[in-house]
Coordinates of C-alpha atoms and ligand atoms in Angstrom, one line a residue:
M1 CA 107.6 103.8 12.9
R2 CA 108.8 106.2 10.4
V3 CA 112.2 107.6 11.2
G4 CA 113.4 111.0 9.7
A5 CA 117.2 110.3 8.7
L6 CA 119.3 113.5 9.6
A7 CA 122.7 114.2 7.9
H8 CA 124.2 115.5 11.2
E9 CA 123.4 116.1 14.7
T10 CA 122.6 120.0 13.5
D11 CA 120.6 119.0 10.7
F12 CA 117.6 121.8 11.1
E13 CA 117.3 121.7 7.4
G14 CA 116.9 118.1 7.3
W15 CA 114.6 118.0 10.4
R16 CA 112.5 120.4 8.7
L17 CA 111.5 118.8 5.7
A18 CA 111.6 115.7 7.4
A19 CA 108.9 116.7 10.0
R20 CA 106.9 118.7 7.3
Q21 CA 106.8 115.5 5.3
F22 CA 105.1 113.7 8.4
R23 CA 103.4 116.1 9.4
T24 CA 101.5 116.3 5.9
E25 CA 100.9 112.5 5.9
G26 CA 99.4 113.3 9.1
L27 CA 101.9 111.0 11.0
R28 CA 101.3 111.6 15.2
P29 CA 104.4 112.3 17.2
D30 CA 104.1 108.5 18.5
Q31 CA 104.5 107.4 15.0
V32 CA 107.9 109.0 14.2
R33 CA 111.3 109.2 15.5
F34 CA 114.4 111.2 14.1
A35 CA 118.0 109.7 13.9
V36 CA 121.4 111.2 12.7
G37 CA 123.5 109.5 10.1
A38 CA 124.7 106.2 10.7
E39 CA 122.4 104.9 13.2
T40 CA 119.2 105.0 10.7
A41 CA 121.3 103.3 7.9
Q42 CA 121.7 100.3 9.8
N43 CA 118.3 99.9 11.0
G44 CA 116.3 97.6 9.2
L45 CA 113.2 97.4 11.4
F46 CA 111.9 101.1 10.2
D47 CA 110.7 103.0 7.3
I48 CA 113.3 105.5 6.6
Y49 CA 112.3 108.8 5.1
F50 CA 115.7 110.7 3.9
P51 CA 114.8 114.5 3.3
P52 CA 115.2 115.8 -0.4
T53 CA 118.1 118.2 -0.6
P54 CA 116.7 121.6 0.0
V55 CA 116.5 122.5 -3.6
E56 CA 114.0 119.6 -4.1
G57 CA 112.3 120.0 -1.2
K58 CA 110.5 123.5 -2.1
S59 CA 108.1 121.5 -3.7
A60 CA 106.9 119.5 -0.8
Q61 CA 103.6 120.3 0.6
E62 CA 104.0 123.7 2.4
F63 CA 101.9 124.6 5.7
V64 CA 102.7 127.7 7.5
V65 CA 104.3 127.8 11.1
P66 CA 105.0 130.8 13.5
K67 CA 108.1 132.2 12.9
A68 CA 108.6 132.2 16.6
F69 CA 108.5 128.5 16.2
V70 CA 111.1 128.3 13.4
D71 CA 113.3 130.6 15.7
L72 CA 112.8 128.7 18.6
A73 CA 113.5 125.2 16.9
G74 CA 116.7 126.7 15.1
S75 CA 118.0 127.0 18.7
V76 CA 116.4 123.5 20.7
I77 CA 117.9 121.7 17.5
L78 CA 121.4 122.8 18.8
H79 CA 120.8 121.2 22.6
R80 CA 122.8 118.2 23.4
S81 CA 119.4 116.3 24.4
E82 CA 118.7 113.4 22.5
D83 CA 115.0 113.9 22.5
R84 CA 115.1 117.3 21.0
F85 CA 114.0 116.4 17.8
D86 CA 110.8 114.5 19.0
L87 CA 109.9 117.6 21.4
L88 CA 109.9 120.0 17.8
Y89 CA 108.0 117.3 16.1
R90 CA 105.4 117.2 19.1
L91 CA 105.4 121.0 19.1
L92 CA 105.1 121.4 15.3
W93 CA 102.0 118.6 15.4
R94 CA 100.3 120.5 18.2
L95 CA 100.5 123.7 16.6
R96 CA 97.9 123.0 13.4
E97 CA 95.2 122.7 16.4
E98 CA 96.9 125.5 18.7
P99 CA 98.1 128.0 16.3
N100 CA 99.2 130.2 19.4
L101 CA 100.8 127.8 21.2
I102 CA 104.2 129.1 21.1
R103 CA 103.0 131.8 23.2
I104 CA 101.7 130.0 26.1
V105 CA 104.9 129.5 28.3
S106 CA 103.1 127.7 30.8
D107 CA 102.5 124.6 28.2
A108 CA 105.0 122.2 29.3
D109 CA 106.7 121.4 25.8
V110 CA 106.8 124.9 25.3
A111 CA 108.3 125.8 28.8
D112 CA 110.7 122.5 28.0
A113 CA 111.8 123.9 24.3
M114 CA 112.5 127.5 26.0
E115 CA 114.5 126.2 28.5
R116 CA 116.6 124.4 26.2
A117 CA 117.0 127.3 24.0
K118 CA 117.8 129.5 27.2
N119 CA 120.9 126.6 27.7
V120 CA 121.7 126.8 24.3
S121 CA 121.9 130.9 24.4
R122 CA 123.9 130.5 27.8
A123 CA 126.3 128.2 26.0
S124 CA 126.8 130.6 23.2
H125 CA 127.5 133.4 25.8
K126 CA 130.1 131.2 27.7
M127 CA 131.7 130.5 24.4
K128 CA 132.1 134.0 23.9
A129 CA 133.3 134.6 27.3
F130 CA 135.7 131.5 27.6
V131 CA 137.5 130.9 24.5
R132 CA 141.2 131.5 25.0
F133 CA 143.4 131.7 21.5
R134 CA 147.2 130.1 21.7
Q135 CA 149.2 131.5 19.4
A136 CA 151.1 128.8 17.0
F137 CA 152.5 129.1 13.4
D138 CA 152.2 127.8 10.1
N139 CA 153.7 128.3 6.5
A140 CA 151.6 131.3 6.2
G141 CA 153.0 132.6 9.4
E142 CA 150.9 133.4 12.9
R143 CA 147.9 131.8 13.6
W144 CA 146.0 131.7 16.5
V145 CA 144.1 128.3 17.8
A146 CA 141.8 127.6 20.4
W147 CA 140.5 124.4 21.7
F148 CA 137.0 124.6 23.6
E149 CA 134.6 122.1 24.7
P150 CA 130.8 123.9 24.3
A151 CA 128.0 122.5 26.6
H152 CA 125.7 122.6 23.3
R153 CA 126.5 122.3 19.9
V154 CA 126.8 126.4 19.6
L155 CA 130.0 126.5 17.2
E156 CA 128.7 127.6 14.0
M157 CA 126.3 130.0 15.6
T158 CA 128.9 131.7 17.6
A159 CA 131.9 131.7 15.2
P160 CA 130.9 134.8 13.3
F161 CA 131.1 136.6 16.7
F162 CA 135.0 135.9 16.8
A163 CA 135.2 136.8 13.1
R164 CA 133.9 140.2 13.7
R165 CA 135.9 140.7 16.5
F166 CA 139.1 139.3 15.8
A167 CA 138.8 140.0 11.9
N168 CA 142.5 140.7 11.4
M169 CA 143.6 137.8 12.9
R170 CA 143.9 134.0 11.3
W171 CA 142.4 131.4 14.0
S172 CA 140.7 128.3 14.5
I173 CA 138.5 127.3 17.2
L174 CA 138.7 123.6 17.5
T175 CA 135.8 121.6 19.4
P176 CA 134.6 118.0 20.0
D177 CA 131.7 119.1 17.3
G178 CA 133.6 120.6 14.7
A179 CA 136.4 123.5 13.6
A180 CA 135.6 126.7 12.6
V181 CA 138.6 128.5 10.7
W182 CA 139.0 132.3 9.8
D183 CA 141.5 133.2 6.9
T184 CA 140.8 136.9 7.7
D185 CA 138.4 136.5 4.8
A186 CA 136.0 133.9 5.1
L187 CA 134.7 131.3 7.9
T188 CA 134.6 127.8 7.0
F189 CA 134.1 124.8 9.4
G190 CA 135.6 121.3 9.6
P191 CA 135.6 118.0 10.9
P192 CA 135.8 117.4 15.1
A193 CA 138.8 117.8 16.6
T194 CA 140.5 116.7 19.9
R195 CA 142.2 118.8 22.1
D196 CA 145.9 117.6 21.2
M197 CA 145.3 119.0 17.8
A198 CA 145.8 122.6 19.6
P199 CA 148.9 124.0 21.4
A200 CA 149.1 123.2 24.8
E201 CA 150.6 126.9 26.3
D202 CA 152.4 129.8 25.2
E203 CA 153.3 133.1 26.8
I204 CA 150.2 134.9 26.5
E205 CA 149.3 132.4 29.3
A206 CA 151.3 134.3 31.3
F207 CA 149.6 137.5 30.3
W208 CA 146.0 136.0 31.3
K209 CA 147.6 134.5 34.4
T210 CA 148.5 138.1 35.4
Y211 CA 145.6 139.9 34.2
Y212 CA 142.8 137.9 36.2
A213 CA 144.9 137.9 39.6
S214 CA 145.3 141.6 39.4
T215 CA 141.2 142.1 38.6
F216 CA 140.2 139.4 41.3
N217 CA 138.4 141.3 44.1
P218 CA 138.3 138.9 47.2
A219 CA 135.6 141.4 48.7
R220 CA 133.0 140.3 46.0
L221 CA 133.8 136.7 46.0
K222 CA 130.6 134.5 46.1
T223 CA 132.0 131.0 44.9
K224 CA 128.5 130.0 44.1
T225 CA 128.0 132.9 41.7
M226 CA 131.3 132.9 40.3
Q227 CA 130.8 129.1 39.5
G228 CA 127.6 130.0 37.7
E229 CA 129.4 132.7 35.4
M230 CA 132.3 130.7 35.3
P231 CA 131.2 127.0 35.0
K232 CA 133.6 124.5 36.1
R233 CA 133.4 122.9 33.4
Y234 CA 135.2 125.7 31.4
W235 CA 138.1 125.8 33.8
K236 CA 140.2 123.4 32.3
N237 CA 140.9 125.5 29.0
L238 CA 141.2 128.8 30.6
P239 CA 144.8 129.3 31.8
E240 CA 143.9 132.0 34.3
A241 CA 141.5 128.9 36.0
S242 CA 144.6 127.6 37.6
L243 CA 145.0 130.4 39.9
I244 CA 141.4 130.1 41.3
P245 CA 141.6 127.8 44.0
E246 CA 144.5 129.6 45.2
L247 CA 142.7 132.6 45.2
V248 CA 139.7 131.7 46.6
A249 CA 141.3 129.9 49.6
R250 CA 143.4 133.4 50.2
S251 CA 140.3 135.7 49.7
S252 CA 138.9 135.5 53.4
V253 CA 142.0 136.7 54.6
R254 CA 142.6 139.3 52.1
T255 CA 138.7 140.6 52.7
D256 CA 139.5 141.2 56.3
D257 CA 142.5 143.3 55.6
M258 CA 140.2 145.3 53.3
V259 CA 137.0 145.9 55.1
A260 CA 137.6 148.0 57.7
A261 CA 133.7 149.0 58.5
P262 CA 130.5 147.3 57.7
A263 CA 128.8 148.1 54.5
S264 CA 125.7 149.9 54.4
T265 CA 122.6 148.1 53.2
P266 CA 119.9 149.5 51.1
N267 CA 117.0 148.1 52.7
A268 CA 117.6 146.8 56.5
R269 CA 114.0 145.3 56.7
L270 CA 115.1 142.8 53.8
D271 CA 118.3 142.0 55.1
K272 CA 116.4 141.2 58.5
T273 CA 114.1 138.8 56.5
L274 CA 117.0 137.1 54.7
A275 CA 118.9 136.7 58.0
R276 CA 115.8 134.9 59.8
M277 CA 115.4 132.8 56.9
G278 CA 119.2 132.0 57.0
R279 CA 118.8 132.0 53.2
D280 CA 121.5 132.1 50.3
A281 CA 121.4 135.0 48.8
S282 CA 122.8 134.2 45.3
F283 CA 120.4 134.4 42.9
D284 CA 120.9 132.0 40.1
E285 CA 118.5 132.8 37.0
G286 CA 118.2 129.1 35.7
F287 CA 117.3 127.4 39.4
V288 CA 114.4 125.4 38.9
P289 CA 112.6 124.7 42.1
S290 CA 111.4 121.2 42.7
N291 CA 109.2 121.8 45.7
L292 CA 107.4 125.3 46.8
D293 CA 109.8 125.8 50.0
E294 CA 112.7 125.9 47.1
L295 CA 110.6 128.3 45.4
D296 CA 110.0 130.1 48.3
R297 CA 113.7 130.3 49.3
A298 CA 114.6 131.2 45.4
V299 CA 112.1 134.0 44.9
Q300 CA 113.7 135.8 48.2
A301 CA 116.8 135.8 46.4
C302 CA 115.1 136.6 42.7
R303 CA 116.6 139.7 41.0
R304 CA 114.6 139.3 37.6
C305 CA 113.2 143.1 38.1
P306 CA 114.1 145.7 40.4
L307 CA 110.9 145.3 42.7
W308 CA 112.9 143.2 45.4
R309 CA 114.8 146.5 46.7
D310 CA 112.1 148.3 48.7
T311 CA 110.5 145.4 50.2
T312 CA 110.6 143.3 53.3
Q313 CA 110.1 139.9 51.2
G314 CA 108.9 138.1 48.4
V315 CA 105.4 137.1 49.2
C316 CA 104.6 133.3 47.5
G317 CA 101.4 131.6 47.4
A318 CA 100.3 129.5 50.5
G319 CA 97.3 127.0 50.9
A320 CA 97.1 123.5 50.1
R321 CA 100.3 121.9 48.0
K322 CA 98.5 119.8 45.7
A323 CA 95.2 122.2 45.4
P324 CA 92.8 121.6 42.7
L325 CA 92.0 125.6 43.0
M326 CA 94.8 128.2 42.5
I327 CA 93.6 131.4 43.1
V328 CA 95.9 134.5 41.9
G329 CA 96.3 138.0 42.7
E330 CA 97.9 141.0 41.7
Q331 CA 100.8 141.4 44.2
P332 CA 101.2 141.6 48.0
G333 CA 100.0 144.7 49.5
D334 CA 101.3 146.4 52.6
Q335 CA 100.7 143.6 55.2
E336 CA 101.3 140.7 52.8
D337 CA 104.6 142.3 52.7
L338 CA 105.6 142.6 56.1
S339 CA 103.9 139.1 57.1
G340 CA 104.9 137.0 54.4
Q341 CA 101.4 135.9 53.5
P342 CA 99.3 136.6 50.6
F343 CA 95.6 137.8 51.0
I344 CA 95.6 138.6 54.4
G345 CA 94.8 142.3 54.5
P346 CA 91.8 144.3 53.8
A347 CA 91.6 142.7 50.0
G348 CA 92.1 139.3 51.7
Q349 CA 89.1 139.9 54.1
V350 CA 86.9 140.4 51.2
L351 CA 87.9 137.7 49.4
D352 CA 87.9 134.9 52.4
A353 CA 83.9 136.3 53.0
A354 CA 83.0 135.8 49.0
L355 CA 84.7 132.4 49.5
D356 CA 82.6 131.5 52.4
E357 CA 79.8 132.5 50.3
A358 CA 80.3 130.6 47.2
G359 CA 80.9 127.2 49.4
I360 CA 84.8 127.7 48.8
D361 CA 87.0 126.4 51.8
R362 CA 90.2 129.0 51.2
G363 CA 92.3 125.9 53.1
D364 CA 91.3 123.6 49.9
A365 CA 92.8 126.1 47.6
F366 CA 96.2 127.4 46.7
V367 CA 96.2 131.5 46.8
T368 CA 99.1 133.3 45.3
N369 CA 99.8 136.3 43.4
A370 CA 101.1 137.2 39.6
V371 CA 104.4 139.2 41.5
K372 CA 105.5 138.5 44.4
H373 CA 107.0 141.8 45.4
F374 CA 105.0 144.4 46.4
K375 CA 105.1 147.3 44.2
H376 CA 104.6 150.7 46.0
E377 CA 105.5 154.1 46.6
P378 CA 106.2 155.9 49.9
R379 CA 103.7 158.5 50.8
G380 CA 104.2 160.2 54.3
K381 CA 104.6 157.2 56.5
R382 CA 102.6 154.9 53.9
R383 CA 103.5 152.8 51.2
I384 CA 100.7 153.5 48.6
H385 CA 100.3 150.5 45.8
K386 CA 101.7 150.7 42.7
T387 CA 100.4 148.5 39.7
P388 CA 103.2 146.5 38.4
A389 CA 104.5 147.1 35.2
V390 CA 103.9 144.6 32.4
S391 CA 107.8 143.8 32.4
E392 CA 107.7 143.1 35.7
V393 CA 104.5 140.6 35.5
S394 CA 106.3 138.9 32.7
A395 CA 109.4 138.7 34.8
C396 CA 107.6 137.0 37.4
R397 CA 105.8 134.7 35.1
W398 CA 109.1 132.7 35.8
W399 CA 107.6 132.0 39.6
L400 CA 103.8 131.6 38.8
D401 CA 104.5 128.9 36.4
A402 CA 107.0 127.3 38.6
E403 CA 104.0 127.1 41.1
R404 CA 101.7 125.9 38.5
R405 CA 103.9 123.3 37.3
L406 CA 104.2 122.0 41.4
V407 CA 100.6 122.5 42.5
K408 CA 98.9 121.3 39.4
P409 CA 95.5 122.8 39.6
K410 CA 92.7 122.0 37.6
V411 CA 90.9 125.3 38.1
I412 CA 92.8 128.7 38.4
V413 CA 90.8 131.9 39.0
T414 CA 92.1 135.0 38.4
L415 CA 91.8 138.3 40.2
G416 CA 92.1 141.3 38.2
S417 CA 93.7 142.3 34.9
T418 CA 97.4 141.9 36.2
A419 CA 96.8 137.9 37.5
A420 CA 95.0 137.4 34.1
L421 CA 98.1 138.8 32.4
G422 CA 100.2 136.7 34.7
V423 CA 98.3 133.8 33.9
L424 CA 97.6 133.7 30.2
G425 CA 100.8 135.6 29.0
R426 CA 98.9 138.3 27.5
K427 CA 97.0 141.2 27.9
V428 CA 93.0 140.9 28.9
A429 CA 90.2 142.9 29.0
V430 CA 88.6 141.1 32.3
T431 CA 85.0 142.3 31.7
K432 CA 84.9 141.1 28.1
E433 CA 86.2 137.4 29.3
R434 CA 84.9 137.4 32.4
G435 CA 83.0 134.2 33.9
V436 CA 84.4 132.1 30.8
A437 CA 86.3 129.2 31.4
L438 CA 89.4 129.1 29.3
T439 CA 90.9 125.9 29.0
Q440 CA 94.8 125.7 29.2
P441 CA 97.0 123.1 27.2
D442 CA 98.1 121.8 30.1
G443 CA 94.0 120.9 30.8
A444 CA 93.7 123.5 33.8
R445 CA 91.0 125.9 33.4
V446 CA 91.0 129.4 34.0
L447 CA 88.3 131.8 34.9
L448 CA 88.8 135.3 34.9
T449 CA 86.8 137.7 37.3
V450 CA 87.5 141.2 38.7
H451 CA 90.0 141.9 41.9
P452 CA 88.3 142.1 45.4
S453 CA 90.0 145.6 46.0
Y454 CA 88.0 146.7 43.1
L455 CA 85.0 146.2 45.3
L456 CA 86.5 148.1 48.1
R457 CA 86.9 151.0 45.8
I458 CA 83.5 151.1 44.5
P459 CA 81.9 154.3 46.5
D460 CA 77.9 153.8 46.0
A461 CA 76.5 151.1 48.2
A462 CA 73.9 149.5 45.8
S463 CA 76.6 149.3 43.1
K464 CA 79.3 147.9 45.7
A465 CA 76.2 145.0 46.9
A466 CA 75.4 144.2 43.0
E467 CA 79.1 143.8 42.0
R468 CA 80.0 141.7 45.2
E469 CA 77.1 139.4 44.2
R470 CA 78.4 139.1 40.5
F471 CA 81.9 138.2 42.3
V472 CA 80.2 135.9 44.5
A473 CA 78.4 134.4 41.5
D474 CA 82.1 133.7 39.4
L475 CA 83.3 132.0 42.5
K476 CA 80.2 129.6 42.7
R477 CA 80.7 128.7 39.0
V478 CA 84.7 128.2 39.8
R479 CA 82.8 125.7 42.2
T480 CA 81.2 123.8 39.7
L481 CA 84.1 123.6 37.5
L482 CA 85.7 121.7 40.5
Ligands
LIG501 N1 96.2 142.0 46.7 C1 96.3 141.1 45.9 O1 96.4 140.9 44.8 N2 97.4 140.2 46.8 C2 97.6 140.0 47.7 O2 98.3 139.1 48.5 C3 96.8 141.1 49.0 C4 96.1 142.1 48.2

């Protein structure tokens, strides 16, 4: 076992040099580990590698990794998880064989790294929102000091924001990871601090409390959302947070007074569906469902793109929960939107007949769509299908990927180019890649074919029959892969 000795918890340069060295030596992920500081010095059992200083390191054998990986790694290293260095080394190791790995967001390691990077970015945002300076004085005069406990190690990444924002003030932000000090000219970083090093209270506190109480709108209170935005872990350092419990308790009384008439609803049909499902409508962007029922409920609250506004409901996948085969279409159509079930309209009938002919039982498969809400435009009384935009497909990949993680299909068949985009994460010419079984990093095989509604649109009977035969042949191929 080789151990990469890192100088401190966010020693990205040290990790890079050690990882590069290990990778060059051909050491597999299970043959290396990384450890910070003193821990390694005491560890006589292992062969410890101390990375050279960055200048010496330049001569180390170089190999090229995508910039996207370097950026991702730079964020992930700030995550508080112990195994972050190992995860990054695993990705680095795999990059040589899979140079496009970082683009495959359905890959478990990539998804894990992206999730951690997202948490880090969120912690930085929270820091920008919730640092509260308190007034202090030293020999040079007024100085502002804040105590803050970031969820991840984001002090160095976030401090420049405060230097720009409060350029003319002398301030320090003290955290358990270190301190940032701005003297109106230069930003420096010091050792970890403790809460008692920051002043406890000042008159500015009263200002925050007054401000917060006056801007608090009880009619808009959603406790869950509020706690998502202002997680409880930050409350203890926010002067205004001491008001929250009382304001929340009083809110229903105040709301009753304020609301004279019921609010109008933008989409009565959606509201009815939601009421029927009895779901909690608050949308939590980071929520990761642990089963398909949770996923279904969460999709109903999804606000990742605007498509939900004009629909009856989100339509998730249906079928066998641990299906070896996943069939992915584009998006629900009119009937699917009304019923909440995928592929039950005309395209669904074409699909069912073709599956039958190919010897595949739809009941053994999990049938879903790349986009979970029906995109359409009204024409008279009808709702006419509109192809979802790339941004909508990308936004919805969160759910498709979650379905993939839960169902774990061996084979995925994509119907049409939107489905292929949703599954592969890249634009695809279906006619070029049709019928080729692509192997995904999670081991799943993906087979691309056309969408059944394409068959419905072919006017000429002979061409229609020929195309249908090709479609059935693709599905037979799917069967052999299974
Ligand atoms: N078309 C699709 O792509 N999916 C459906 O669920 C219905 C029609």
